[in-house]
Amino acid sequence: MSGAVVLLLVVVGANVARAQPARETASSEFRSGYGAAQAADGIADGSGNYWQTLQRQDKGAWWQQDLGRVLNVQGVKIVWARYEDKVHCPPASAVIETSLTGEEGSWKVVRNIAPEEIPRDEQPYDADRQWLYAFPEPTEARYLRLSFPDGEQPEAKYPGFICLGEVEVLAPGMQPRIVTIEGSFGRAEVNVTFPAVVRLYLRGPGGMNVHSLLAQSGPYPWVRGSCTYVVGQDGRRYESRLTRPENVELSEEGGRTVVRIRGVRLSAGRDEPPVATEDWTLSAPGDGSQLVWKIVRRWERDFASVMSGSPALFFAFHVPQSSDATTSHSVTSTIWYDPLRIAARPSVTYAACNWDWCCRPRALSKNHVQTVKDRDTWAIYKLWTDWHAPADLRLEVEGGHLYRRGGYSFVSEAGAVTDPDAVRTCRAGQQDEITLKISAADKRTTGYQLAVDLPDKDMETSLTDFYGSLFNGGTINDQKGFDYGNESDGFYYSGASWAQALALAAGMPAGGQVSSHPYHAAQAFREHLAHIFSLVDDQGRDHFGYNHSGQWVECQLLTILATRTYLLHSGDLAFVRQNLSTLERMLEYFIQRRNAQGLFSLDSPGAHWYYDDVGTSGVNTYYNAFFYKAAGDLAEMEAAAERVEKAGEYRELARSLHAAFNALLWKEDAPGGPRYLDWIDVAGTEVAYFCDLCQWPAVAVGLASPEQARKIVATADRRIAELEIQYGYHGGASLSALWPVPQKPPESWQNYANGGHGLSPTYWEILARIRAGDAEGAHRRLKRFAERAARTSWVGNWFTMQGQPQAAEAYLADMVVVPAALIYGILGVTPSWDRLEVTPCLPAGWPRAEADILYKGRRHRVRIEGAEAQIEPLEQVIDLPLAWLMDANLQQTGPGNAATVSNIDFGDGGSLELTPTPDNRDALGIWKLDEDDGTVLDAGPYRKHGTVLGEGVSRGQPARAATSKSYRFDGRGRVAIQSDGGVAVGPYTPHNDSLTFSPWESFTLQCWFKTEAADTQVLVANASEYCLLVSGGKLAAWIMQDGGQTGEARGSRLVADGHWHHVAAVCDRAAQQLSLYLDGKLDTPDGTPAAENPADISTIAASKWPASLTLAGLGSRHPLLGWLDEVSIFSGALEASKLSFRQDYPWSYGDPTVNYTATGTYQSPTCDWTVPAKLVDLTVAAELNGGQSTATVETSADGFGAVRSHVEIAVRDGVNRYPLDALQGVSREIRVRFDLVRGNRADQTPVVDGFRITGEPAKETPGK
């Protein structure tokens, strides 16, 4: 009967003996996350999810389960442990025993498992193989034990361990661990024994996704499945899946299962008391289109939470282990939600990364935690997956807020929270209620899509899926700044903007809405360009992302290309006109550095280009090809803005570059065949190994004549034929080098930039082949690319010549440009500001093709029949208003155009707060290293906690004092302290989490350590500025300026003696000395100043390169082999009598209270729209916290020599829009002032998170 409720099974409270759920115990457990319960958690084949013994505790090891009541057991099914898709640490043999009571002497052997019945260690893992061990006859038992008398298998890869993946007892009446809920949303597998959703499959238009979205394992035990959790201020995690619930009830409604779980305990472990208890209901009501997860939480005690998920869905986001990417199941996401409605912050938990570059916060996204400020909202999480997934994830919350979190090559997380605050204090007895509705959304109906109709349907399907998944789900690296980057939550720099712009322009926005407050991809790209422009210096160099040093000057050229592409796609001439002066300055950098032949020349050697492990210098073909292209593109933008004289100058520049390029760089008799030189170095040496980025773009942008283009293609094809035969080149993407790079060692050939390949240069090869008339070659390369994309999604960022992934990133998002080669190459779509032209170059077998594109914001349908093309203009899709967004870019919008402030602090670099004044500011960090597990806690007032990275860190070890503990490092692991990348520009503030000091700030480093190793070992370091270490068995310390000039102090006494020592490095900027103290005395032969201690540091300025603080290593280099304890950093140069040699610092050192100034003012930089405009509205995101904020909008026409009009607005709490009708007339220039006033509480501040002003041009006006 439809809608009837059928009770299937009731498991009553745990106090009833016959209904007690099973419990698992073991002889030993490796550590948290590898306990006995892992072998009975319902995850049967998860890689890295298993019980594991302690090392050398394998012989005689046992694993035991209490079934809860006496059952008729018929056998067991064992899923052996899986790691990196191989069988992991199975035993040599096993014995199955049962008991009715569990008491010693009651056990009987019911089955022996012989060696031949167990898979071999490290053999390929076969998920379809079942290992069933039936008993000779059924036996009555309540307890079951697996014992391993012989221990490990001989010659095991990881000796001394036993691991079990999953044990399933075969007995009628055994309570199910996994319950399935299925509907049109897909399928969810719920673990009712340890409450969690272990797998989630979405159902798309083509059926069920082949893989679960949820991580099955990760670098930490909590990175798997879906559960509820909270994290305390001490870093301890309390999860729903660590203990059993009180009660499970299964029923049926409308033919679908309903799961009710009562008494779900949020605890830190099996025997730990819960901080809260929850009741869950999971169902798929109505038409089954949503999985509805309702959670009612009751707090058992007062608790302050710094992170939570109610629930949390964890996705694996990691580097592939092999070329068979179908086994990696990586997932990441993007929510296209108005960034003014998103709160974001850094997190040490999600910043965990083992690559040294991750210690450079400006290189990667710092906004790891993103929470939607709107309550009761919805969003589609656009997904990038490493398999074909036709459905995206739609989440809708009632009673809370959606969030997204992520860490570079680590984890991606989605879910809901009841409160968006960073720290939430709950009281015992308090109750929360929240509901998350999970559903599937057809990928093709939202976001940007590649809108093509091709005769080759396999290619069409592959390219559209590849494009839609990557562009929508994996190109945004920062959900707050909405910057396009290398990958989600990862690296970003402006040099990739050309690829992302072309990908944007190749696509079409689908008709569906992506969230309740959507953010358009073109709008996001405009702000991305604005962020780049705001960081262009007076010389024209940009300092955006990991190019903060400005050394990759190619970025200026590629950003010019990106801006022109954006203009033709959107028609947003007002934005381009507004930034023409910046674009001119970027190109001028190259104009000023032309040599006698008229080409750009690199003065000093370096790897300052896309192939950043290949040094180049002098006249590089890559730079000059894009110099030519950028000159032509800027000429076109100047003409569009009616700046006729400037347009003519740049056209003439392009013509002169064209002539000089071919006169100097063409090499008719180059070894292997005619082509351009790759470069001529500063010594005049010609380099010609056929670098793809030096050859293909020169053809694609029109520098090569038709004859030269054909010769280059012929040279390449001859060599490619050889490489296919000799080395097995697979042809799926362009090779970085067709001959070995001269300066590289022979063993590096066929890898990375020396004959391996990235992917985005494939775009230039396809366009070059089209320009050379090689339609078949262009089609062949794109088809092979599409075939590999369909099979593996090209997971991996660099590949060997044979196609093996080889680098440390899950993908490089700039590869999304390759499908654009279909539009701009094979289909021949050629837009300019004056007209849209189509010159098709279809391969044989393609009689026709069709595509929709945007040109100046208007949809155009391109129909191709043979060599003929028709262009049909359709509706206007994009019509962006004038807009000025100050969000993550509140401080500066260009050289000499910084904000002015009074008593205002830039909170996290992207919000306005009153200036904080901590009551005690001296103890910048105290890490006592007393914890046994979890977060590395900071006992100082700033609470800059840390994370253990890598293996081989033993915690809770004896220290030199009986009342203390320490960490032991075996040379593999280290501790990373949280960092938000702030740069000190004055006295220390809590936002300078990188602990980088200005040239007038003194500081003191201290720690206790013990080692016997005399090699170089780092104790404490900020990789960009200072380091305390052991070198040659003695102490040393240095401070450094920007990776160059250093001042070093060296000790005199041997410390690698196996004894505990106290060390202090005192940087005294008043005396301009760096001093080393050992065990309370100056480390010199007689305790008085000597030649090397103290050291003179008067010539060492401050470093501009912030980096994370690390303990026991310089990043991952020079690791410590020994013990470490009581690490601290204090402001000021401490006297010897005040060092911690005599007495440890206490926990909760100093008063963590922070008070705020009473009032403050922020005056924004000036926005010049370059055209008279009527202002429409102001949107402000603010949290008043009991205080007040007033926004004053002012306009001017003379650089604010005079204010034309102004309006004052009382800012309300939340995200609100305010009309600007009261402003009189039209103006080119605007600025905004915010006055903040604290409320009654001195420890709270109003916060302005960002603002946006929109306007309408008064009329089109000629350029200057």
PDB file of C-alpha atoms in Angstrom, residues 359-490:
ATOM      1  CA  CYS A 359      54.976  26.461   3.127  1.00  0.00           C
ATOM      2  CA  ARG A 360      54.600  29.543   0.912  1.00  0.00           C
ATOM      3  CA  PRO A 361      51.109  30.831   1.661  1.00  0.00           C
ATOM      4  CA  ARG A 362      50.937  33.329  -1.198  1.00  0.00           C
ATOM      5  CA  ALA A 363      51.497  30.462  -3.611  1.00  0.00           C
ATOM      6  CA  LEU A 364      48.397  28.529  -2.596  1.00  0.00           C
ATOM      7  CA  SER A 365      44.866  29.337  -1.598  1.00  0.00           C
ATOM      8  CA  LYS A 366      44.697  30.131   2.102  1.00  0.00           C
ATOM      9  CA  ASN A 367      40.900  30.079   2.333  1.00  0.00           C
ATOM     10  CA  HIS A 368      40.572  26.412   3.228  1.00  0.00           C
ATOM     11  CA  VAL A 369      37.249  26.786   5.058  1.00  0.00           C
ATOM     12  CA  GLN A 370      34.348  28.406   3.208  1.00  0.00           C
ATOM     13  CA  THR A 371      30.942  28.768   4.871  1.00  0.00           C
ATOM     14  CA  VAL A 372      27.832  30.231   3.268  1.00  0.00           C
ATOM     15  CA  LYS A 373      26.507  33.034   5.425  1.00  0.00           C
ATOM     16  CA  ASP A 374      22.923  32.541   4.247  1.00  0.00           C
ATOM     17  CA  ARG A 375      20.856  30.239   6.427  1.00  0.00           C
ATOM     18  CA  ASP A 376      18.507  27.649   4.902  1.00  0.00           C
ATOM     19  CA  THR A 377      19.916  27.775   1.392  1.00  0.00           C
ATOM     20  CA  TRP A 378      20.950  25.455  -1.444  1.00  0.00           C
ATOM     21  CA  ALA A 379      23.778  25.044  -3.901  1.00  0.00           C
ATOM     22  CA  ILE A 380      24.931  22.615  -6.545  1.00  0.00           C
ATOM     23  CA  TYR A 381      28.458  21.466  -5.841  1.00  0.00           C
ATOM     24  CA  LYS A 382      29.923  21.259  -9.331  1.00  0.00           C
ATOM     25  CA  LEU A 383      32.214  18.241  -9.258  1.00  0.00           C
ATOM     26  CA  TRP A 384      35.512  17.364 -10.845  1.00  0.00           C
ATOM     27  CA  THR A 385      35.969  13.617 -10.730  1.00  0.00           C
ATOM     28  CA  ASP A 386      38.563  11.324 -12.229  1.00  0.00           C
ATOM     29  CA  TRP A 387      35.813   9.253 -13.834  1.00  0.00           C
ATOM     30  CA  HIS A 388      32.777  10.051 -15.960  1.00  0.00           C
ATOM     31  CA  ALA A 389      30.154  11.231 -13.454  1.00  0.00           C
ATOM     32  CA  PRO A 390      26.980  12.529 -15.141  1.00  0.00           C
ATOM     33  CA  ALA A 391      25.553  14.020 -11.931  1.00  0.00           C
ATOM     34  CA  ASP A 392      26.643  16.840  -9.657  1.00  0.00           C
ATOM     35  CA  LEU A 393      25.897  17.026  -5.940  1.00  0.00           C
ATOM     36  CA  ARG A 394      23.032  19.272  -4.819  1.00  0.00           C
ATOM     37  CA  LEU A 395      22.828  20.135  -1.118  1.00  0.00           C
ATOM     38  CA  GLU A 396      19.996  21.959   0.605  1.00  0.00           C
ATOM     39  CA  VAL A 397      20.051  22.795   4.302  1.00  0.00           C
ATOM     40  CA  GLU A 398      17.333  23.570   6.828  1.00  0.00           C
ATOM     41  CA  GLY A 399      18.366  24.877  10.216  1.00  0.00           C
ATOM     42  CA  GLY A 400      21.932  25.714   9.253  1.00  0.00           C
ATOM     43  CA  HIS A 401      24.521  26.758   6.681  1.00  0.00           C
ATOM     44  CA  LEU A 402      26.263  24.992   3.832  1.00  0.00           C
ATOM     45  CA  TYR A 403      30.015  24.792   3.678  1.00  0.00           C
ATOM     46  CA  ARG A 404      32.897  23.639   1.524  1.00  0.00           C
ATOM     47  CA  ARG A 405      36.424  22.902   2.766  1.00  0.00           C
ATOM     48  CA  GLY A 406      39.533  21.710   1.040  1.00  0.00           C
ATOM     49  CA  GLY A 407      43.256  21.150   1.194  1.00  0.00           C
ATOM     50  CA  TYR A 408      45.715  20.959  -1.668  1.00  0.00           C
ATOM     51  CA  SER A 409      46.096  17.378  -2.977  1.00  0.00           C
ATOM     52  CA  PHE A 410      44.621  16.196   0.299  1.00  0.00           C
ATOM     53  CA  VAL A 411      40.887  16.340   0.865  1.00  0.00           C
ATOM     54  CA  SER A 412      37.735  18.097  -0.243  1.00  0.00           C
ATOM     55  CA  GLU A 413      34.761  18.311   2.071  1.00  0.00           C
ATOM     56  CA  ALA A 414      31.135  19.442   1.816  1.00  0.00           C
ATOM     57  CA  GLY A 415      28.331  19.583   4.320  1.00  0.00           C
ATOM     58  CA  ALA A 416      26.377  21.713   6.730  1.00  0.00           C
ATOM     59  CA  VAL A 417      26.857  23.396  10.097  1.00  0.00           C
ATOM     60  CA  THR A 418      24.329  24.765  12.548  1.00  0.00           C
ATOM     61  CA  ASP A 419      26.336  27.959  13.067  1.00  0.00           C
ATOM     62  CA  PRO A 420      28.805  29.725  10.724  1.00  0.00           C
ATOM     63  CA  ASP A 421      31.073  31.167  13.431  1.00  0.00           C
ATOM     64  CA  ALA A 422      34.680  30.007  13.579  1.00  0.00           C
ATOM     65  CA  VAL A 423      34.277  29.208  17.275  1.00  0.00           C
ATOM     66  CA  ARG A 424      30.931  28.153  18.688  1.00  0.00           C
ATOM     67  CA  THR A 425      30.308  27.732  22.415  1.00  0.00           C
ATOM     68  CA  CYS A 426      27.508  25.325  23.396  1.00  0.00           C
ATOM     69  CA  ARG A 427      26.022  24.653  26.813  1.00  0.00           C
ATOM     70  CA  ALA A 428      25.072  21.366  28.402  1.00  0.00           C
ATOM     71  CA  GLY A 429      21.435  20.588  27.625  1.00  0.00           C
ATOM     72  CA  GLN A 430      21.382  22.818  24.530  1.00  0.00           C
ATOM     73  CA  GLN A 431      19.682  21.215  21.508  1.00  0.00           C
ATOM     74  CA  ASP A 432      20.367  21.745  17.807  1.00  0.00           C
ATOM     75  CA  GLU A 433      18.321  20.522  14.861  1.00  0.00           C
ATOM     76  CA  ILE A 434      19.523  20.498  11.285  1.00  0.00           C
ATOM     77  CA  THR A 435      18.464  18.732   8.081  1.00  0.00           C
ATOM     78  CA  LEU A 436      20.580  18.203   4.984  1.00  0.00           C
ATOM     79  CA  LYS A 437      18.876  17.204   1.745  1.00  0.00           C
ATOM     80  CA  ILE A 438      21.135  15.447  -0.745  1.00  0.00           C
ATOM     81  CA  SER A 439      20.198  15.040  -4.385  1.00  0.00           C
ATOM     82  CA  ALA A 440      21.669  14.652  -7.851  1.00  0.00           C
ATOM     83  CA  ALA A 441      21.765  17.378 -10.507  1.00  0.00           C
ATOM     84  CA  ASP A 442      22.340  16.742 -14.200  1.00  0.00           C
ATOM     85  CA  LYS A 443      25.820  18.108 -14.930  1.00  0.00           C
ATOM     86  CA  ARG A 444      24.849  19.485 -18.333  1.00  0.00           C
ATOM     87  CA  THR A 445      22.056  21.746 -17.074  1.00  0.00           C
ATOM     88  CA  THR A 446      24.156  24.170 -14.993  1.00  0.00           C
ATOM     89  CA  GLY A 447      27.485  25.945 -15.266  1.00  0.00           C
ATOM     90  CA  TYR A 448      29.465  26.408 -18.478  1.00  0.00           C
ATOM     91  CA  GLN A 449      29.201  23.702 -21.128  1.00  0.00           C
ATOM     92  CA  LEU A 450      30.923  22.946 -24.408  1.00  0.00           C
ATOM     93  CA  ALA A 451      27.917  23.259 -26.735  1.00  0.00           C
ATOM     94  CA  VAL A 452      28.924  21.280 -29.837  1.00  0.00           C
ATOM     95  CA  ASP A 453      27.368  18.757 -32.206  1.00  0.00           C
ATOM     96  CA  LEU A 454      30.003  16.613 -33.931  1.00  0.00           C
ATOM     97  CA  PRO A 455      29.875  13.631 -36.268  1.00  0.00           C
ATOM     98  CA  ASP A 456      32.279  11.810 -33.936  1.00  0.00           C
ATOM     99  CA  LYS A 457      30.026  11.208 -30.938  1.00  0.00           C
ATOM    100  CA  ASP A 458      32.725   9.530 -28.858  1.00  0.00           C
ATOM    101  CA  MET A 459      34.932  12.593 -29.183  1.00  0.00           C
ATOM    102  CA  GLU A 460      31.996  14.897 -28.500  1.00  0.00           C
ATOM    103  CA  THR A 461      31.024  13.017 -25.346  1.00  0.00           C
ATOM    104  CA  SER A 462      34.568  12.892 -24.050  1.00  0.00           C
ATOM    105  CA  LEU A 463      35.402  16.543 -24.665  1.00  0.00           C
ATOM    106  CA  THR A 464      32.118  17.910 -23.323  1.00  0.00           C
ATOM    107  CA  ASP A 465      32.384  15.769 -20.194  1.00  0.00           C
ATOM    108  CA  PHE A 466      36.054  16.630 -19.669  1.00  0.00           C
ATOM    109  CA  TYR A 467      35.401  20.344 -20.186  1.00  0.00           C
ATOM    110  CA  GLY A 468      32.259  20.548 -18.055  1.00  0.00           C
ATOM    111  CA  SER A 469      33.742  18.606 -15.155  1.00  0.00           C
ATOM    112  CA  LEU A 470      37.056  20.454 -15.031  1.00  0.00           C
ATOM    113  CA  PHE A 471      35.964  23.997 -15.866  1.00  0.00           C
ATOM    114  CA  ASN A 472      33.015  24.043 -13.470  1.00  0.00           C
ATOM    115  CA  GLY A 473      34.366  21.817 -10.725  1.00  0.00           C
ATOM    116  CA  GLY A 474      38.136  22.145 -10.712  1.00  0.00           C
ATOM    117  CA  THR A 475      39.496  25.461 -12.012  1.00  0.00           C
ATOM    118  CA  ILE A 476      38.528  27.735  -9.108  1.00  0.00           C
ATOM    119  CA  ASN A 477      41.231  27.450  -6.481  1.00  0.00           C
ATOM    120  CA  ASP A 478      39.749  29.872  -3.951  1.00  0.00           C
ATOM    121  CA  GLN A 479      36.005  30.043  -3.342  1.00  0.00           C
ATOM    122  CA  LYS A 480      36.253  33.413  -1.623  1.00  0.00           C
ATOM    123  CA  GLY A 481      38.448  35.316  -4.064  1.00  0.00           C
ATOM    124  CA  PHE A 482      37.133  33.183  -6.956  1.00  0.00           C
ATOM    125  CA  ASP A 483      40.544  33.083  -8.524  1.00  0.00           C
ATOM    126  CA  TYR A 484      41.177  30.578 -11.273  1.00  0.00           C
ATOM    127  CA  GLY A 485      44.156  28.385 -10.421  1.00  0.00           C
ATOM    128  CA  ASN A 486      46.062  25.175 -11.018  1.00  0.00           C
ATOM    129  CA  GLU A 487      43.552  23.103  -9.040  1.00  0.00           C
ATOM    130  CA  SER A 488      41.016  23.430  -6.241  1.00  0.00           C
ATOM    131  CA  ASP A 489      42.551  24.802  -3.034  1.00  0.00           C
ATOM    132  CA  GLY A 490      45.960  24.806  -4.668  1.00  0.00           C
TER     133      GLY A 490
END
